[in-house]
Short mmCIF file of C-alpha atoms in Angstrom, two decimals:
data_model
loop_
_atom_site.label_atom_id
_atom_site.label_comp_id
_atom_site.label_asym_id
_atom_site.label_seq_id
_atom_site.Cartn_x
_atom_site.Cartn_y
_atom_site.Cartn_z
CA MET B 1 -42.47 97.73 -40.75
CA PHE B 2 -42.90 99.51 -37.40
CA ARG B 3 -46.72 99.59 -37.52
CA LYS B 4 -47.28 95.85 -37.91
CA GLY B 5 -49.56 94.50 -35.24
CA GLY B 6 -51.01 97.92 -34.42
CA LYS B 7 -54.03 100.03 -35.30
CA SER B 8 -53.19 103.38 -36.93
CA THR B 9 -55.16 106.60 -37.16
CA SER B 10 -54.19 109.80 -38.93
CA MET B 11 -54.90 113.51 -38.45
CA ASN B 12 -53.47 116.77 -39.76
CA HIS B 13 -52.02 119.18 -37.21
CA GLY B 14 -49.88 122.30 -37.69
CA GLY B 15 -48.81 121.56 -41.28
CA ARG B 16 -47.99 117.94 -40.44
CA ARG B 17 -49.81 114.66 -40.81
CA ARG B 18 -49.67 112.79 -37.51
CA VAL B 19 -50.07 109.00 -37.57
CA VAL B 20 -50.72 107.44 -34.16
CA THR B 21 -50.38 103.67 -33.89
CA GLU B 22 -51.62 101.80 -30.82
CA PHE B 23 -50.51 98.23 -30.14
CA ASP B 24 -52.28 95.43 -28.26
CA ASP B 25 -49.59 95.41 -25.54
CA GLY B 26 -50.40 99.07 -24.68
CA GLY B 27 -47.42 100.53 -26.54
CA GLU B 28 -47.80 103.38 -28.98
CA MET B 29 -45.91 105.08 -31.77
CA ILE B 30 -46.31 108.58 -33.20
CA GLU B 31 -45.07 109.58 -36.64
CA GLU B 32 -45.23 113.04 -38.18
CA TYR B 33 -44.95 113.68 -41.93
CA ASP B 34 -44.64 116.97 -43.80
CA LEU B 35 -47.98 117.58 -45.56
CA LYS B 36 -46.35 118.97 -48.70
CA THR B 37 -43.36 116.66 -49.22
CA ASP B 38 -44.60 113.57 -47.33
CA GLU B 39 -41.17 113.29 -45.64
CA LEU B 40 -40.92 111.63 -42.24
CA LEU B 41 -40.05 114.35 -39.70
CA LEU B 42 -40.53 112.50 -36.41
CA ARG B 43 -40.95 108.92 -35.24
CA LYS B 44 -41.14 108.13 -31.55
CA ARG B 45 -42.40 105.11 -29.66
CA ARG B 46 -42.92 103.95 -26.13
CA GLY B 47 -44.04 100.79 -24.43
CA ARG B 48 -45.54 99.98 -21.08
CA THR B 49 -43.88 98.56 -18.00
CA VAL B 50 -45.06 95.31 -16.43
CA LEU B 51 -47.20 97.37 -14.03
CA GLY B 52 -48.81 99.33 -16.88
CA LYS B 53 -46.93 102.64 -16.55
CA ASP B 54 -45.96 104.41 -19.78
CA GLU B 55 -42.22 104.29 -20.51
CA GLU B 56 -40.22 107.31 -21.73
CA TRP B 57 -40.48 108.15 -25.44
CA GLU B 58 -37.72 106.67 -27.61
CA TYR B 59 -36.98 108.97 -30.56
CA LEU B 60 -36.20 106.89 -33.66
CA THR B 61 -36.20 109.87 -36.03
CA GLY B 62 -36.17 113.53 -35.11
CA GLU B 63 -35.10 115.32 -31.97
CA ALA B 64 -36.63 115.26 -28.50
CA PRO B 65 -37.79 118.68 -27.35
CA ARG B 66 -35.68 120.49 -24.78
CA THR B 67 -37.41 120.28 -21.42
CA PHE B 68 -35.42 122.71 -19.25
CA SER B 69 -37.50 125.37 -17.59
CA PRO B 70 -35.87 128.11 -15.46
CA ASP B 71 -39.01 128.11 -13.29
CA VAL B 72 -38.48 124.47 -12.30
CA GLY B 73 -34.72 124.01 -12.16
CA ILE B 74 -31.54 126.01 -11.91
CA LEU B 75 -29.21 123.65 -13.78
CA ALA B 76 -29.14 123.21 -17.54
CA GLU B 77 -27.02 121.13 -19.84
CA SER B 78 -24.20 123.12 -21.39
CA SER B 79 -24.85 124.23 -24.96
CA VAL B 80 -21.27 123.32 -25.92
CA ASN B 81 -21.58 119.63 -24.94
CA PRO B 82 -21.79 117.18 -27.85
CA THR B 83 -25.37 116.28 -28.75
CA TRP B 84 -26.28 113.10 -30.63
CA GLN B 85 -29.47 112.70 -32.62
CA ARG B 86 -30.94 110.74 -35.47
CA SER B 87 -31.61 113.32 -38.14
CA GLN B 88 -33.79 113.18 -41.20
CA ASP B 89 -32.91 110.09 -43.24
CA THR B 90 -32.34 110.21 -46.98
CA PRO B 91 -34.13 107.73 -49.27
CA GLN B 92 -30.88 105.71 -49.48
CA SER B 93 -29.35 106.13 -46.00
CA PHE B 94 -29.98 106.40 -42.27
CA VAL B 95 -28.35 109.57 -40.90
CA TRP B 96 -27.16 110.55 -37.41
CA ARG B 97 -25.49 113.80 -36.32
CA VAL B 98 -23.23 114.59 -33.39
CA ARG B 99 -23.05 118.36 -32.96
CA ASN B 100 -20.40 120.33 -31.04
CA LEU B 101 -17.44 118.12 -31.94
CA PRO B 102 -14.59 120.53 -32.79
CA TYR B 103 -11.92 117.90 -33.53
CA PRO B 104 -10.56 117.21 -37.04
CA ILE B 105 -11.91 114.23 -38.99
CA GLU B 106 -8.81 112.10 -38.24
CA THR B 107 -9.89 112.04 -34.56
CA TYR B 108 -13.05 109.96 -35.19
CA GLN B 109 -13.39 106.20 -35.41
CA VAL B 110 -16.81 104.97 -36.53
CA THR B 111 -17.16 101.18 -36.63
CA CYS B 112 -19.70 98.35 -36.51
CA ASP B 113 -19.71 96.13 -33.42
CA HIS B 114 -20.94 92.88 -34.97
CA GLY B 115 -21.29 91.13 -31.60
CA ASP B 116 -23.86 93.62 -30.21
CA GLN B 117 -25.09 94.82 -33.65
CA LYS B 118 -24.39 98.45 -32.74
CA ILE B 119 -22.60 101.33 -34.42
CA VAL B 120 -19.78 102.73 -32.28
CA ILE B 121 -18.44 106.29 -32.43
CA ARG B 122 -15.26 107.06 -30.51
CA THR B 123 -12.55 109.69 -30.63
CA THR B 124 -8.84 109.01 -30.35
CA ASN B 125 -8.57 111.78 -27.71
CA LYS B 126 -11.26 109.98 -25.58
CA LYS B 127 -13.56 113.02 -25.50
CA PHE B 128 -16.63 111.32 -27.02
CA TYR B 129 -18.01 107.76 -27.09
CA LYS B 130 -21.44 106.56 -28.26
CA ARG B 131 -22.98 103.15 -29.07
CA PHE B 132 -26.35 102.87 -30.80
CA ASP B 133 -28.35 100.40 -32.85
CA VAL B 134 -30.41 100.78 -36.01
CA PRO B 135 -34.01 99.90 -35.03
CA GLU B 136 -35.07 99.20 -38.64
CA LEU B 137 -32.36 96.53 -38.95
CA LYS B 138 -33.41 94.98 -35.63
CA VAL B 139 -37.07 94.79 -36.70
CA LEU B 140 -36.12 93.04 -39.95
CA LYS B 141 -33.42 90.91 -38.22
CA LEU B 142 -30.64 92.17 -40.50
CA SER B 143 -26.95 92.38 -39.56
CA LEU B 144 -24.72 95.44 -39.82
CA GLN B 145 -22.34 95.55 -42.79
CA ASP B 146 -19.04 97.45 -42.58
CA ASP B 147 -19.16 98.63 -46.20
CA ALA B 148 -22.55 100.34 -45.67
CA LEU B 149 -21.15 102.65 -42.96
CA SER B 150 -19.59 106.04 -43.76
CA TYR B 151 -19.00 109.35 -41.99
CA ASP B 152 -17.97 112.93 -42.59
CA TRP B 153 -17.22 115.99 -40.45
CA LYS B 154 -18.34 119.54 -41.26
CA ASN B 155 -18.99 122.65 -39.18
CA ASN B 156 -18.19 120.93 -35.87
CA THR B 157 -20.73 118.19 -36.69
CA LEU B 158 -19.95 114.52 -37.27
CA ILE B 159 -22.39 113.06 -39.81
CA VAL B 160 -22.72 109.27 -39.77
CA GLN B 161 -24.55 107.49 -42.59
CA TYR B 162 -25.55 103.85 -43.01
CA LYS B 163 -26.71 102.75 -46.46
CA LYS B 164 -30.17 101.17 -46.30
CA PRO B 165 -30.33 97.50 -47.36
CA ARG B 166 -32.84 96.50 -50.07
CA GLU B 167 -35.11 94.88 -47.48
CA VAL B 168 -35.43 98.18 -45.57
CA ILE B 169 -36.17 100.17 -48.73
CA LYS B 170 -38.87 97.63 -49.68
CA ALA B 171 -40.42 97.78 -46.18
CA GLU B 172 -40.38 101.61 -46.27
CA LEU B 173 -42.18 101.59 -49.63
CA GLU B 174 -44.86 99.29 -48.20
CA GLU B 175 -45.18 101.60 -45.19
CA LYS B 176 -45.47 104.61 -47.51
CA VAL B 177 -48.34 102.91 -49.40
CA GLU B 178 -50.07 102.27 -46.06
CA THR B 179 -49.58 105.92 -45.09
CA GLN B 180 -51.04 107.03 -48.44
CA GLN B 181 -54.12 104.87 -47.77
CA LEU B 182 -54.50 106.51 -44.36
CA ARG B 183 -54.28 109.89 -46.08
CA LEU B 184 -57.03 108.96 -48.56
CA LYS B 185 -59.38 108.55 -45.61
CA ARG B 186 -59.98 112.21 -44.91
CA ALA B 187 -57.82 113.06 -41.93
CA PRO B 188 -59.43 115.42 -39.43
CA GLU B 189 -57.97 118.91 -39.35
CA ASP B 190 -57.26 121.11 -36.32
CA GLY B 191 -60.58 122.29 -34.88
CA ASP B 192 -62.68 119.49 -36.40
CA VAL B 193 -65.22 118.36 -33.84
CA ASP B 194 -67.38 115.26 -34.07
CA CYS B 195 -70.80 116.64 -33.07
CA LYS B 196 -73.71 114.36 -33.70
CA GLN B 197 -77.07 116.05 -34.14
CA GLN B 198 -80.00 114.64 -32.20
#
């Protein structure tokens, strides 16, 4: 679903299978799968600006690495601030987590904004607010459904789930078959070098 219109290559690196897809418009996407379980661990993509500069990576699944270095800067984000991320999806649901939210479950309101097609998280005490879309639904031009959205709160973490529609599950199965075909072509391992003898 995300790779359509691109050319994909695969290689194994550090216990993960990395699939790199390059698109005609200069954009690229990187996916990483666990070699043993074949679970998607990371999916990030970026495009190009009109002038040809690479845009920042957009993390669709997985967490962006922390980039603070004490050698470069003296300010760092507080470790007690809420952090939002798309975590590892289940076969039936998309999953997001907001860590460092110490308020009881009654404080949270998680709704669908049908006008903008975004999921909205807000707290009644006005301490946290977040709007985000579901890229898979945008790609397939599907609308958000209120009954597919649910949430729970445990260990100071708000867990938001959105049940995958049939169309998404079908597209993911097709993508999995494509990934399996890439795997059947022997993926180069770390240290493999293409040396042609003369």
